[in-house]
mmCIF file of C-alpha atoms in Angstrom:
data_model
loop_
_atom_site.group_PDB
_atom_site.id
_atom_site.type_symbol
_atom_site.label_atom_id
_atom_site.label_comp_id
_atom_site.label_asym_id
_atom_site.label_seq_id
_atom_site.Cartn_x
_atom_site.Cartn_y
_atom_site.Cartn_z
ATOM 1 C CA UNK A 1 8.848 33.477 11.050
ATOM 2 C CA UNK A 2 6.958 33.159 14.185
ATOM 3 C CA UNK A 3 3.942 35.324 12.734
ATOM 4 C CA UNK A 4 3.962 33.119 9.866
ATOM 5 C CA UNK A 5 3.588 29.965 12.222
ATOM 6 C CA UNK A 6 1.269 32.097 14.347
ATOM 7 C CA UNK A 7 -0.733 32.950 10.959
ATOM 8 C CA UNK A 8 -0.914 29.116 9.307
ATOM 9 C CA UNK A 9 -2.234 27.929 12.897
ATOM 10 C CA UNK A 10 -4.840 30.182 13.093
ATOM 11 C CA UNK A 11 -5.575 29.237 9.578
ATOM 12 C CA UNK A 12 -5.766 25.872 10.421
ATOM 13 C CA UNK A 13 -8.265 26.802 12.962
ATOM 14 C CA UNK A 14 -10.696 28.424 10.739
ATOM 15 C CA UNK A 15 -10.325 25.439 8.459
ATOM 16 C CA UNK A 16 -11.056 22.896 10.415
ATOM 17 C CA UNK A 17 -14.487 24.813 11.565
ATOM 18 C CA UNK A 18 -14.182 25.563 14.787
ATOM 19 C CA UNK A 19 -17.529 26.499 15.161
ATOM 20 C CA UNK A 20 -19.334 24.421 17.985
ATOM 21 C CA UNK A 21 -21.933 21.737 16.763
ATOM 22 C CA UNK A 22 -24.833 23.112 18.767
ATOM 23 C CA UNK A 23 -24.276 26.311 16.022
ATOM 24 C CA UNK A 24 -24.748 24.882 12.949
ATOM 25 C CA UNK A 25 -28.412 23.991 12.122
ATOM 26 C CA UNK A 26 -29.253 20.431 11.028
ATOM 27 C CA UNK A 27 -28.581 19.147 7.580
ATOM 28 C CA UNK A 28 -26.629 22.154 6.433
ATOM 29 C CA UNK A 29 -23.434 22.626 4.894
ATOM 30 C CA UNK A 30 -21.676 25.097 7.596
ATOM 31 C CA UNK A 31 -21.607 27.526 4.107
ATOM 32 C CA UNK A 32 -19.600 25.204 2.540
ATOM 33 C CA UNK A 33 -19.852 24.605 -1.101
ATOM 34 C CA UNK A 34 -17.604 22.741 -3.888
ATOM 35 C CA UNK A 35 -15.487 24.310 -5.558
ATOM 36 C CA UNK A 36 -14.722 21.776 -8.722
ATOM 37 C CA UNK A 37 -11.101 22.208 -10.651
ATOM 38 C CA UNK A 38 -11.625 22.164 -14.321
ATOM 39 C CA UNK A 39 -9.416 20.140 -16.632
ATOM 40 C CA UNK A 40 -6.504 22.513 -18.598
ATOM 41 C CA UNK A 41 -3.677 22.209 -21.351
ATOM 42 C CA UNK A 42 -0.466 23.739 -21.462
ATOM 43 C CA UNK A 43 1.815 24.199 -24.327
ATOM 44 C CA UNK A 44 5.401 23.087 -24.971
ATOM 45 C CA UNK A 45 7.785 25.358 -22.916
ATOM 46 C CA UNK A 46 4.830 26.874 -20.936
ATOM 47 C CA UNK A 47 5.814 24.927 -17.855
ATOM 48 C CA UNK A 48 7.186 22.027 -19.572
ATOM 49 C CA UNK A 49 9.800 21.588 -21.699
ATOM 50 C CA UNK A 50 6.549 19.450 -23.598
ATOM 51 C CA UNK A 51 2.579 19.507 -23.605
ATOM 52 C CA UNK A 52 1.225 18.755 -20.280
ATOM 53 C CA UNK A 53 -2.847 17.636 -19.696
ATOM 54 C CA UNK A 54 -3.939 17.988 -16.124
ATOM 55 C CA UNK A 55 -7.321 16.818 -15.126
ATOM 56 C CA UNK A 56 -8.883 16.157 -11.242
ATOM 57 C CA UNK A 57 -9.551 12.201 -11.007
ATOM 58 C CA UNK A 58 -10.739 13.250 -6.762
ATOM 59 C CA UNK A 59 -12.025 16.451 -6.461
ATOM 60 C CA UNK A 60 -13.686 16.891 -3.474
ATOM 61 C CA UNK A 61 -12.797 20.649 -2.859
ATOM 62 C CA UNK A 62 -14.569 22.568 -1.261
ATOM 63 C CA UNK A 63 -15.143 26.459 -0.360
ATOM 64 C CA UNK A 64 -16.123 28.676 2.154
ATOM 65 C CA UNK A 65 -16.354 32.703 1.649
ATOM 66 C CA UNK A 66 -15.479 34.254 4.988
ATOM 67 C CA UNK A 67 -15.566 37.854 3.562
ATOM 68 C CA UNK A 68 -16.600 40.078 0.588
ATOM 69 C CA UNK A 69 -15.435 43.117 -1.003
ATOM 70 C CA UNK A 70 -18.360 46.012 -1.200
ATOM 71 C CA UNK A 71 -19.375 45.154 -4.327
ATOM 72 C CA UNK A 72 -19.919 41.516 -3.351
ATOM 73 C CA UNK A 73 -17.151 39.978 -4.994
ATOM 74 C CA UNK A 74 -15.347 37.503 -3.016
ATOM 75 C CA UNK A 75 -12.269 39.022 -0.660
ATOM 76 C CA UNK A 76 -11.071 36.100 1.392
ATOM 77 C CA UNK A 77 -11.874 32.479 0.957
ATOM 78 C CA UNK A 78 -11.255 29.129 2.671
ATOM 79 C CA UNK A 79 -10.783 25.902 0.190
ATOM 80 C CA UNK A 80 -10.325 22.664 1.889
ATOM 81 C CA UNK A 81 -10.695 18.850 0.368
ATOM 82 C CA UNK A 82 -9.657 15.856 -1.442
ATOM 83 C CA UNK A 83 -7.751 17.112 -5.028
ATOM 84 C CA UNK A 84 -5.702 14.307 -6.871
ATOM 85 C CA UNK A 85 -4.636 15.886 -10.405
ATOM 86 C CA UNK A 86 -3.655 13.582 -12.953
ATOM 87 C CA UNK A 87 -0.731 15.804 -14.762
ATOM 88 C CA UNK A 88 -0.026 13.808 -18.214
ATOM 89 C CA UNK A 89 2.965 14.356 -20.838
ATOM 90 C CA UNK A 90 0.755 14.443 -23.662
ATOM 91 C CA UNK A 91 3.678 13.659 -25.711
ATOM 92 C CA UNK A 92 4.759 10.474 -24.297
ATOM 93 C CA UNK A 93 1.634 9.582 -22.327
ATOM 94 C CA UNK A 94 3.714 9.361 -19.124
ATOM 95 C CA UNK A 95 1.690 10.704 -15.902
ATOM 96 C CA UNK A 96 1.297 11.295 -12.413
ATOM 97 C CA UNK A 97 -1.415 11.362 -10.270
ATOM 98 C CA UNK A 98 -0.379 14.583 -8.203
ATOM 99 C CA UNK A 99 -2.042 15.194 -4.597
ATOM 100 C CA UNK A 100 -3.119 18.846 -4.423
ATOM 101 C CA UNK A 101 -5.403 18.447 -0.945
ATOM 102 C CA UNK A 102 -3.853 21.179 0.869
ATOM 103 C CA UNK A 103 -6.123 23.375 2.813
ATOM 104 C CA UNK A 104 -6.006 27.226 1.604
ATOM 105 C CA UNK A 105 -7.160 30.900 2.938
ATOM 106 C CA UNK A 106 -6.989 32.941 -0.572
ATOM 107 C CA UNK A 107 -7.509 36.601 -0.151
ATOM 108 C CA UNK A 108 -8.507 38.450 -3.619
ATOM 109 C CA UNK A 109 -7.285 42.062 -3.449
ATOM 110 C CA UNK A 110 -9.299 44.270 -6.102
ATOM 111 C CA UNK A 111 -6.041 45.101 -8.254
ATOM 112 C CA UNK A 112 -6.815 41.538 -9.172
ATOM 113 C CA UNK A 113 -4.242 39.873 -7.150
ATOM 114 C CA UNK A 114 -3.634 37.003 -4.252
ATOM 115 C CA UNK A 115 -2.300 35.567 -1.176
ATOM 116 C CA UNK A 116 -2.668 32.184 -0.147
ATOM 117 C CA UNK A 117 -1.651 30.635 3.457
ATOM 118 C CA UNK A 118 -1.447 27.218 2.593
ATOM 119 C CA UNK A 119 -1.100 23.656 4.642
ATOM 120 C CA UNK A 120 -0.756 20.391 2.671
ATOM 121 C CA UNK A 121 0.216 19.929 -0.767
ATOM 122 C CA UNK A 122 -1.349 22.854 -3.779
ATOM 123 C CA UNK A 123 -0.297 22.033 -7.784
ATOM 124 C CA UNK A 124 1.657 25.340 -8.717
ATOM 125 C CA UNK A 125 2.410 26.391 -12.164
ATOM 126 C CA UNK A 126 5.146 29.110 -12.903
ATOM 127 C CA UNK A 127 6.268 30.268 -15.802
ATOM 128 C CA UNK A 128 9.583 31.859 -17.180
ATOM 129 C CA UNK A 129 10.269 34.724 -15.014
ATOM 130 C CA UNK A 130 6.712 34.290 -13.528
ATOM 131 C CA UNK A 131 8.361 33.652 -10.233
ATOM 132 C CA UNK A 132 10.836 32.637 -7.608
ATOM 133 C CA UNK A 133 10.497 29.206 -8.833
ATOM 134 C CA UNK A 134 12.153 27.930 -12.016
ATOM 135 C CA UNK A 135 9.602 27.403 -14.840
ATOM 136 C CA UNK A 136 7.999 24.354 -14.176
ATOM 137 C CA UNK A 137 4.981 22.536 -12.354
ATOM 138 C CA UNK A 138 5.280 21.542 -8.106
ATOM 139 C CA UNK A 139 3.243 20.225 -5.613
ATOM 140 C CA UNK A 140 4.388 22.324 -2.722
ATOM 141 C CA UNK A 141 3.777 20.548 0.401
ATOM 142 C CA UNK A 142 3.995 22.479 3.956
ATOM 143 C CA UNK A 143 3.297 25.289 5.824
ATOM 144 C CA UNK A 144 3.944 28.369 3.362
ATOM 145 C CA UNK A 145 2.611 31.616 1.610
ATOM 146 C CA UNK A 146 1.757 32.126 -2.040
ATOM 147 C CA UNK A 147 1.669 35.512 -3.320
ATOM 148 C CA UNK A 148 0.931 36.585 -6.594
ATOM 149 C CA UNK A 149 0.832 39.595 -8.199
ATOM 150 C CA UNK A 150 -1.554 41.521 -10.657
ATOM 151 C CA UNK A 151 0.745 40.662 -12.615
ATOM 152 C CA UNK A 152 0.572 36.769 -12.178
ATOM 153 C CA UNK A 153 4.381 37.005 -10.855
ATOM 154 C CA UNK A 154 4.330 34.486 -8.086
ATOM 155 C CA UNK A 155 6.359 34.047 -4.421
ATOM 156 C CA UNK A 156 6.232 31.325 -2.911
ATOM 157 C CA UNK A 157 7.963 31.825 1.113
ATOM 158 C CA UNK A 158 8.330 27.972 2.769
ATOM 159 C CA UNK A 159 7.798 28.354 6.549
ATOM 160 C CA UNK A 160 8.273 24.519 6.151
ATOM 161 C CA UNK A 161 7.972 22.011 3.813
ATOM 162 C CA UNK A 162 9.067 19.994 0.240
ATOM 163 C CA UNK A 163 8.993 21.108 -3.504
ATOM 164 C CA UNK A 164 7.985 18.334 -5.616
ATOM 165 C CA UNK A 165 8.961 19.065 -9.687
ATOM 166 C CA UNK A 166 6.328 17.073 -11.570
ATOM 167 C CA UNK A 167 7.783 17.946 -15.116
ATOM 168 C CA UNK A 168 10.795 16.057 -14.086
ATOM 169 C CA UNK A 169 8.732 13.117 -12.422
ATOM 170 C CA UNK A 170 6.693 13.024 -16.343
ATOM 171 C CA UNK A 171 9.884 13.614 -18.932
#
């Protein structure tokens, strides 16, 4: 538990760019660039027990790459901004406008999966059996860890915080 606190603070750190003004050259963008969130459908039963729409109305995400694999492909990588998700029954009309802002380290292993130390609120989708969640979609708010497999199995370990079910808050 403590390593986990430990771990989140440091990430925190690196998030927050602790890197002293007199470093960073004039007009640039500290190697941070967006990183937009693109608009996606669901089907019945997927997450939902109906069709869900979810589409950013703020995205102000950003990214930073803080290090590659050797062929170049990104390995770990810092996402930090505004993200408000608008997460819409599509067979009612009912929404919600879902804050996703958390701030993120993702590392991308090569088997082609991830871990994410998360602060703040992140938009989750698991599936049936896809996780230690129930089917469903959350905005997980706290200080946690996100692992998912190559196999898109996901774990999501709550140092502290709140699970928010968004298919109940749209029924």
């Amino acid at each position: 538990m403590r390593r986990t606190i430990v771990a989140l603070l440091s990430l925190a750190t690196v998030l927050l760019g602790a890197v002293p003004a007199s470093a960073v050259p004039a007009g640039t963008n500290n190697g941070w660039e967006p990183a937009p969130s693109a608009p996606w459908d669901v089907s019945a039963g997927v997450r939902c027990d109906f069709p869900v729409h979810g589409e950013p109305v703020v995205d102000e995400v950003v990214q930073r790459v803080l290090d590659t694999h050797p062929d170049g492909s990104a390995k770990r990588v810092a996402y930090k901004g505004d993200l408000v998700v608008r997460v819409t029954n599509t067979g009612t009309g009912a929404f919600y406008d879902a804050d996703a802002s958390g701030t993120a380290v993702v590392d991308y292993r090569t088997d082609g999966s991830q871990f994410w130390s998360v602060l703040g609120p992140v938009l989750v989708g698991v599936g049936e059996d896809r996780g230690n969640l129930p089917r469903g979609l959350y905005i997980i708010d706290g200080m946690y860890t996100l692992d998912i497999n190559s196999t898109g199995y996901k774990t999501v370990n709550m140092a502290y915080g709140t699970q928010d079910d968004i298919c109940a808050r749209i029924d």
